[in-house]
Amino acid sequence: MIELSARVKTMTSSPTLKLVQIKKQLQSQGKVILDFGAGEPDFSTPDNIKNAGIEAIRSNFTKYTPTSGIAELKKAIRASYLAEQGVEAKDSQIVVSPGSKYGLFILLQAVVNPGDEVIVPLPYWVSYPEMVKFCGGSVIHADHLQSQPRFELTAASYISRFSPRTRAVIVNSPSNPTGKVMSSMQLAELIAFFHQKNVLIIVDDCYRKIMYADEAYPSPLALLPGAREQVAVVSSLSKTYAMTGWRLGYSITSESLAAAMTKIQEHSTSNPCSISQKAAVEALSGDQGAVRSMVEEYRRRRDYFARRVDEIGHIPYALPDGAFYFFADFSHYIQKKKFQDDNQLAMDILEKLNIILVPGSAFGAPNHLRISYATSLQDIREGLGKLETYLKS
Ligand code: PMP
Ligand code: GLU
């Protein structure tokens, strides 16, 4: 048997992506599954974006492209970012990658040395700790499970974990799994502190266009202009434009960091898919009406969810300000049903109700469940009805 590398041996598989496979398996056995698992929009990619992809194929735009992305897409990223965030970026600061997941991966590979510490939020998106460990880094948690109000993303939670070995911090706002958004005051405090300590501040804002609050998304690159070199933004088209399968994300960083990330991309994927890049140009510069209606629909679902979860009772949660996840404490029902933990509860719900939920342990938060509402209101109504009967029985 081939001996695997030490770094891959310690890597765990992605619990969210595993659920996507489990769903497909169950469906192939003829089961009807209600999927509140993986965070993937149930909407189709809007037609104008699909057509741009089809046109790219028709016009033979099917060859290698520049590693860090085509000029036309960088121009669209610059223009949309300027209009939305009031921030000007140069092409040399932008790296387009096959999904923001890969963008984040090469960003961490470019800065983290073995022994370095990276502060990640708790609860965390499942891939952060694995990526940090893959670089040989140590994961330190900025704890938002203890926050008051519930799950609030605070600067203090990061600052209190700083050590001379801290190399980078990851902020995820709106957060997966809680949907919480870090306020501009907290973000400014965080940036000011870590800038002065020469620590890289990574902001994963892949849900920033899915927000329900009235106030604007605080721009990490504009809050403290003097700290810009020290802030790296990682963004995605996956969620905003329902483009998960196209694999398209982008980062805006300092020029030297972008050059380092480009080198890693050169030797690993060459470039993001040429067709997806053309589709992304249309996504960012075309009509944004589809995004507005998707966000409106997510808001309706969130409000319905909150009302129904309140009716069921004994499920403490924080109302999400963004993204499309409910993250809630199911301790009461885990005890009532005499389960050991959230994994057992989620498994029992899957077996008995054919409903997929993600155990909170996957995000470092035992006794919780993540419920994605990137699924139709009809499924949500049916799923919550079944869940209520089950939990109360
Ligand atoms: N960051 C967060 C917080 C996510 O939830 C996801 C989920 N897909 C990603 C990054 C990666 O998205 P993608 O690679 O599809 O751009
Ligand atoms: N980010 C989504 C989720 O958390 C999709 C799966 C993944 O990439 O982890 O469910």
Coordinates of C-alpha atoms and ligand atoms in Angstrom, one line a residue:
M1 CA 0.0 0.0 0.0
I2 CA 1.2 3.5 -0.8
E3 CA 2.1 5.5 2.2
L4 CA 0.2 8.8 2.2
S5 CA 1.8 12.1 3.2
A6 CA 1.5 13.0 6.9
R7 CA -0.4 16.2 6.0
V8 CA -3.1 14.4 4.1
K9 CA -3.5 11.8 6.7
T10 CA -4.5 14.3 9.3
M11 CA -7.1 15.9 6.9
T12 CA -10.7 15.0 7.4
S13 CA -13.2 14.9 4.6
S14 CA -15.7 17.7 4.1
P15 CA -18.9 16.9 6.1
T16 CA -21.0 19.3 4.0
L17 CA -19.8 17.8 0.7
K18 CA -20.3 14.3 2.1
L19 CA -24.0 15.1 2.7
V20 CA -24.3 16.1 -1.0
Q21 CA -23.2 12.6 -1.9
I22 CA -25.5 10.9 0.7
K23 CA -28.4 12.8 -0.8
K24 CA -27.6 11.6 -4.3
Q25 CA -27.2 8.0 -3.0
L26 CA -30.6 8.1 -1.3
Q27 CA -32.3 9.7 -4.3
S28 CA -30.9 6.9 -6.5
Q29 CA -32.6 4.5 -4.2
G30 CA -35.9 6.2 -5.0
K31 CA -36.1 8.2 -1.7
V32 CA -37.6 11.6 -1.7
I33 CA -35.2 13.8 0.3
L34 CA -35.8 17.2 1.9
D35 CA -32.4 18.8 1.7
F36 CA -31.5 21.4 4.3
G37 CA -27.9 20.3 4.2
A38 CA -25.2 21.7 1.9
G39 CA -25.3 25.5 1.3
E40 CA -26.1 25.5 -2.4
P41 CA -28.8 27.8 -3.9
D42 CA -31.8 25.9 -5.2
F43 CA -32.1 28.5 -7.9
S44 CA -30.8 27.9 -11.4
T45 CA -28.0 30.1 -12.8
P46 CA -29.8 33.1 -14.3
D47 CA -30.3 32.9 -18.1
N48 CA -28.2 35.8 -19.1
I49 CA -25.2 34.2 -17.3
K50 CA -25.8 30.8 -18.9
N51 CA -26.1 32.4 -22.3
A52 CA -22.7 34.1 -21.9
G53 CA -21.2 30.7 -21.1
I54 CA -22.9 29.1 -24.1
E55 CA -21.6 32.0 -26.3
A56 CA -18.1 31.5 -24.9
I57 CA -18.2 27.8 -26.1
R58 CA -19.7 28.8 -29.5
S59 CA -17.0 31.4 -30.1
N60 CA -14.3 28.9 -29.1
F61 CA -13.2 30.6 -26.0
T62 CA -12.1 27.3 -24.8
K63 CA -8.3 27.6 -24.3
Y64 CA -5.9 28.4 -21.5
T65 CA -6.4 31.9 -20.1
P66 CA -4.0 34.1 -18.1
T67 CA -3.5 32.3 -14.8
S68 CA -5.0 35.0 -12.6
G69 CA -7.9 35.6 -14.8
I70 CA -8.8 37.4 -18.1
A71 CA -8.5 41.2 -18.4
E72 CA -12.2 41.5 -19.2
L73 CA -13.2 39.8 -16.0
K74 CA -10.8 41.7 -13.9
K75 CA -12.3 44.9 -15.3
A76 CA -15.8 43.7 -14.4
I77 CA -14.6 42.8 -10.9
R78 CA -13.0 46.2 -10.5
A79 CA -16.0 48.1 -11.7
S80 CA -18.5 46.1 -9.6
Y81 CA -16.3 46.3 -6.5
L82 CA -15.9 50.1 -7.0
A83 CA -19.7 50.6 -7.4
E84 CA -20.6 48.4 -4.5
Q85 CA -17.7 49.0 -2.0
G86 CA -16.3 52.3 -3.1
V87 CA -12.9 50.7 -3.4
E88 CA -10.5 50.8 -6.4
A89 CA -8.4 47.8 -7.1
K90 CA -5.6 47.2 -9.6
D91 CA -5.6 44.2 -11.9
S92 CA -2.4 43.1 -10.3
Q93 CA -4.2 42.8 -6.9
I94 CA -6.9 40.4 -8.3
V95 CA -6.6 36.7 -8.6
V96 CA -9.5 34.8 -10.1
S97 CA -9.6 31.2 -8.9
P98 CA -11.7 28.1 -9.5
G99 CA -14.0 28.8 -6.6
S100 CA -13.3 31.0 -3.6
K101 CA -12.4 27.7 -1.8
Y102 CA -9.4 27.4 -3.9
G103 CA -8.7 31.1 -3.6
L104 CA -8.6 30.7 0.2
F105 CA -6.5 27.6 -0.1
I106 CA -3.7 29.3 -2.2
L107 CA -3.9 32.4 0.0
L108 CA -3.2 30.3 3.1
Q109 CA -0.5 28.3 1.3
A110 CA 1.1 31.6 0.4
V111 CA 1.4 33.0 3.9
V112 CA 1.3 30.3 6.5
N113 CA 4.4 28.5 7.7
P114 CA 4.5 25.4 9.8
G115 CA 4.1 26.5 13.5
D116 CA 2.2 29.6 12.6
E117 CA -1.2 30.3 14.2
V118 CA -4.3 31.3 12.3
I119 CA -7.3 32.6 14.2
V120 CA -10.5 31.2 12.8
P121 CA -14.1 31.9 13.9
L122 CA -15.9 29.4 16.1
P123 CA -18.3 28.1 14.8
Y124 CA -16.4 27.9 11.6
W125 CA -17.0 27.0 8.0
V126 CA -15.8 23.4 7.7
S127 CA -12.9 24.0 5.4
Y128 CA -11.0 26.7 7.4
P129 CA -9.4 24.4 10.0
E130 CA -8.5 21.7 7.4
M131 CA -6.8 24.3 5.1
V132 CA -4.8 25.8 8.0
K133 CA -3.6 22.4 9.2
F134 CA -2.7 21.5 5.6
C135 CA -0.2 24.4 5.7
G136 CA 1.2 23.0 9.0
G137 CA -0.4 25.9 10.9
S138 CA -2.3 25.7 14.2
V139 CA -5.9 26.6 14.5
I140 CA -6.9 29.1 17.2
H141 CA -10.5 29.8 17.8
A142 CA -12.2 33.2 18.1
D143 CA -15.1 32.0 20.1
H144 CA -18.6 33.3 19.1
L145 CA -20.4 30.5 20.8
Q146 CA -20.1 32.4 24.1
S147 CA -21.1 35.8 22.5
Q148 CA -23.9 37.9 23.9
P149 CA -26.0 38.5 21.8
R150 CA -25.8 35.0 20.5
F151 CA -23.2 34.3 17.9
E152 CA -22.2 38.0 17.6
L153 CA -18.9 38.4 15.7
T154 CA -16.7 40.6 17.8
A155 CA -13.2 42.0 17.5
A156 CA -12.4 41.1 21.1
S157 CA -12.9 37.4 20.4
Y158 CA -10.0 37.6 17.9
I159 CA -7.8 40.1 19.8
S160 CA -7.9 38.0 23.0
R161 CA -6.4 35.1 21.0
F162 CA -3.5 37.0 19.5
S163 CA 0.0 35.7 20.2
P164 CA 3.4 36.4 18.7
R165 CA 2.9 33.4 16.5
T166 CA -0.4 34.7 15.0
R167 CA 0.2 34.9 11.2
A168 CA -3.4 35.5 9.9
V169 CA -7.0 35.8 11.1
I170 CA -10.0 34.7 9.1
V171 CA -13.2 36.8 9.3
N172 CA -16.3 35.3 7.7
S173 CA -19.1 37.8 7.4
P174 CA -21.9 37.1 6.8
S175 CA -21.0 33.9 8.6
N176 CA -21.4 30.3 7.6
P177 CA -23.0 28.8 9.7
T178 CA -24.6 31.5 11.8
G179 CA -25.6 34.2 9.2
K180 CA -24.2 36.9 11.5
V181 CA -22.5 40.0 10.0
M182 CA -19.6 41.7 11.7
S183 CA -20.5 45.4 12.3
S184 CA -18.3 48.0 10.8
M185 CA -17.2 49.2 14.3
Q186 CA -16.1 45.7 15.2
L187 CA -14.4 45.1 11.9
A188 CA -12.5 48.5 12.1
E189 CA -11.3 47.6 15.6
L190 CA -10.1 44.2 14.5
I191 CA -8.3 45.6 11.4
A192 CA -6.7 48.4 13.4
F193 CA -5.4 45.9 16.0
F194 CA -4.0 43.2 13.7
H195 CA -2.6 45.8 11.2
Q196 CA -0.5 47.2 14.0
K197 CA 0.6 43.6 14.8
N198 CA 1.5 43.0 11.2
V199 CA -1.0 40.1 10.9
L200 CA -2.8 39.4 7.7
I201 CA -6.6 39.9 8.0
I202 CA -8.5 37.6 5.6
V203 CA -12.1 38.5 5.0
D204 CA -14.2 35.7 3.4
D205 CA -17.2 37.7 2.2
C206 CA -18.7 35.2 -0.2
Y207 CA -22.2 35.8 1.2
R208 CA -21.9 39.6 1.3
K209 CA -24.6 40.2 -1.4
I210 CA -27.0 38.0 0.5
M211 CA -27.9 40.3 3.4
Y212 CA -31.2 41.2 5.1
A213 CA -30.1 44.1 7.3
D214 CA -30.7 47.6 6.2
E215 CA -27.2 48.9 6.8
A216 CA -24.6 48.4 4.0
Y217 CA -22.0 45.7 4.2
P218 CA -18.9 47.3 5.8
S219 CA -16.1 47.4 3.3
P220 CA -13.0 45.7 4.7
L221 CA -10.7 47.4 2.2
A222 CA -12.2 50.9 2.8
L223 CA -12.6 51.0 6.6
L224 CA -9.0 51.7 7.4
P225 CA -7.3 52.9 4.2
G226 CA -3.8 52.8 5.8
A227 CA -4.2 49.1 6.6
R228 CA -5.2 48.0 3.0
E229 CA -2.0 46.1 2.3
Q230 CA -2.8 43.9 5.3
V231 CA -6.3 43.0 4.3
A232 CA -7.2 40.2 1.9
V233 CA -10.7 39.8 0.6
V234 CA -11.9 36.5 -0.8
S235 CA -15.2 36.5 -2.7
S236 CA -17.3 34.1 -4.7
L237 CA -19.9 34.1 -7.5
S238 CA -21.2 30.7 -6.3
K239 CA -23.9 31.9 -3.9
T240 CA -24.8 35.3 -5.2
Y241 CA -25.4 34.1 -8.8
A242 CA -26.3 30.5 -8.1
M243 CA -23.1 29.4 -9.9
T244 CA -21.7 26.8 -7.5
G245 CA -20.8 24.4 -10.3
W246 CA -19.1 27.0 -12.5
R247 CA -16.3 27.3 -9.9
L248 CA -15.6 31.0 -9.9
G249 CA -14.2 33.1 -7.1
Y250 CA -11.8 36.0 -6.8
S251 CA -9.5 37.6 -4.2
I252 CA -8.3 41.1 -3.8
T253 CA -5.0 41.3 -1.9
S254 CA -1.7 43.2 -1.9
E255 CA 0.2 43.0 -5.2
S256 CA 2.9 40.8 -3.7
L257 CA 0.4 38.4 -2.2
A258 CA -1.5 38.2 -5.4
A259 CA 1.7 37.4 -7.3
A260 CA 2.5 34.6 -4.8
M261 CA -1.0 33.2 -5.1
T262 CA -0.7 33.3 -8.9
K263 CA 2.5 31.3 -8.8
I264 CA 0.8 28.5 -6.8
Q265 CA -2.2 28.6 -9.2
E266 CA 0.2 28.4 -12.2
H267 CA 1.6 25.2 -11.0
S268 CA -1.7 23.7 -9.8
T269 CA -4.7 24.6 -11.9
S270 CA -3.2 26.9 -14.6
N271 CA -6.3 29.1 -14.7
P272 CA -9.9 29.1 -13.8
C273 CA -12.2 27.7 -16.5
S274 CA -12.3 30.0 -19.6
I275 CA -16.1 29.5 -20.1
S276 CA -16.9 30.3 -16.5
Q277 CA -14.9 33.5 -16.7
K278 CA -16.9 34.7 -19.6
A279 CA -20.1 33.9 -17.7
A280 CA -18.8 35.7 -14.7
V281 CA -18.2 38.9 -16.7
E282 CA -22.0 38.8 -17.5
A283 CA -22.9 38.0 -13.9
L284 CA -21.0 41.0 -12.6
S285 CA -21.8 43.5 -15.3
G286 CA -25.2 42.4 -16.5
D287 CA -28.7 43.0 -15.0
Q288 CA -28.7 42.3 -11.2
G289 CA -32.5 41.8 -11.0
A290 CA -32.1 38.0 -10.5
V291 CA -29.9 38.6 -7.4
R292 CA -32.4 41.0 -5.9
S293 CA -35.2 38.5 -6.3
M294 CA -33.2 35.6 -4.9
V295 CA -32.3 37.6 -1.8
E296 CA -35.9 38.6 -1.4
E297 CA -36.9 35.0 -1.6
Y298 CA -34.2 34.0 1.0
R299 CA -35.6 36.7 3.3
R300 CA -39.2 35.3 3.0
R301 CA -37.9 31.9 3.8
R302 CA -35.8 33.2 6.8
D303 CA -38.8 34.9 8.2
Y304 CA -41.0 31.9 7.8
F305 CA -38.3 29.7 9.4
A306 CA -38.0 32.0 12.4
R307 CA -41.8 32.0 12.9
R308 CA -42.1 28.2 12.7
V309 CA -39.0 27.5 14.9
D310 CA -40.5 29.8 17.5
E311 CA -43.7 27.9 17.4
I312 CA -41.9 24.6 17.8
G313 CA -40.1 26.0 20.8
H314 CA -37.0 25.2 22.9
I315 CA -34.7 25.9 19.9
P316 CA -32.6 28.9 20.7
Y317 CA -31.1 30.6 17.6
A318 CA -30.0 34.0 16.4
L319 CA -31.9 35.5 13.5
P320 CA -29.4 35.5 10.5
D321 CA -28.5 38.9 9.0
G322 CA -27.2 37.3 5.9
A323 CA -26.3 34.0 4.1
F324 CA -29.0 31.3 4.1
Y325 CA -28.4 29.3 7.2
F326 CA -30.2 28.9 10.5
F327 CA -27.9 27.8 13.3
A328 CA -29.7 26.7 16.3
D329 CA -29.2 25.0 19.7
F330 CA -31.0 21.6 19.8
S331 CA -29.7 20.6 23.3
H332 CA -33.3 20.4 24.6
Y333 CA -34.3 17.8 22.1
I334 CA -31.1 15.9 22.2
Q335 CA -31.7 15.4 25.9
K336 CA -35.4 14.7 25.5
K337 CA -34.7 12.0 23.0
K338 CA -31.8 10.6 25.0
F339 CA -29.3 11.0 22.2
Q340 CA -25.6 11.3 22.8
D341 CA -25.1 14.3 20.6
D342 CA -26.1 16.3 17.5
N343 CA -24.6 13.7 15.2
Q344 CA -27.1 11.1 16.5
L345 CA -30.0 13.5 16.3
A346 CA -29.2 14.5 12.7
M347 CA -28.7 10.8 11.7
D348 CA -32.1 9.8 13.3
I349 CA -33.8 12.7 11.5
L350 CA -32.3 11.5 8.2
E351 CA -33.3 7.9 8.8
K352 CA -36.8 8.6 10.0
L353 CA -37.8 11.7 8.1
N354 CA -35.5 11.7 5.0
I355 CA -34.5 15.2 6.0
I356 CA -30.8 16.3 5.7
L357 CA -29.5 18.7 8.3
V358 CA -25.8 19.3 9.2
P359 CA -24.7 18.5 12.8
G360 CA -23.2 21.5 14.6
S361 CA -20.1 19.5 15.5
A362 CA -19.0 19.8 11.9
F363 CA -18.6 23.6 12.6
G364 CA -17.1 23.0 16.1
A365 CA -20.4 23.6 17.8
P366 CA -21.8 20.4 19.4
N367 CA -25.5 20.3 20.3
H368 CA -26.4 22.6 17.4
L369 CA -27.8 21.9 13.9
R370 CA -27.4 23.9 10.8
I371 CA -30.5 24.2 8.6
S372 CA -30.0 25.7 5.1
Y373 CA -32.9 27.5 3.7
A374 CA -31.5 27.6 0.2
T375 CA -34.3 25.3 -0.6
S376 CA -38.0 25.9 -1.8
L377 CA -40.5 27.3 0.6
Q378 CA -42.7 24.3 -0.1
D379 CA -39.9 21.9 1.1
I380 CA -39.3 24.2 4.1
R381 CA -43.0 24.0 5.0
E382 CA -43.1 20.3 4.7
G383 CA -39.8 19.7 6.4
L384 CA -40.6 21.9 9.4
G385 CA -44.0 20.2 9.7
K386 CA -42.4 16.8 9.9
L387 CA -39.7 18.0 12.2
E388 CA -42.2 19.5 14.6
T389 CA -44.1 16.2 14.8
Y390 CA -40.9 14.3 15.3
L391 CA -39.4 16.6 18.0
K392 CA -42.6 16.7 20.0
S393 CA -43.2 13.0 19.9
Ligands
PMP1 N1 -16.5 30.3 2.1 C1 -17.6 30.0 2.8 C2 -17.9 30.6 4.1 C3 -18.5 29.1 2.2 O1 -19.6 28.7 2.8 C4 -18.2 28.5 1.0 C5 -19.1 27.4 0.5 N2 -19.1 26.9 -0.6 C6 -17.0 28.9 0.3 C7 -16.1 29.8 0.9 C8 -16.5 28.3 -1.0 O2 -17.4 28.6 -2.0 P1 -16.9 28.5 -3.5 O3 -15.7 27.7 -3.6 O4 -18.0 27.7 -4.2 O5 -16.7 29.8 -4.1
GLU2 N1 -20.2 26.0 1.6 C1 -21.3 25.2 1.4 C2 -21.7 24.6 2.8 O1 -21.1 25.0 3.8 C3 -21.1 24.2 0.4 C4 -20.3 23.0 0.7 C5 -18.9 23.3 1.0 O2 -18.2 23.8 0.1 O3 -18.5 23.2 2.2 O4 -22.6 23.8 2.9

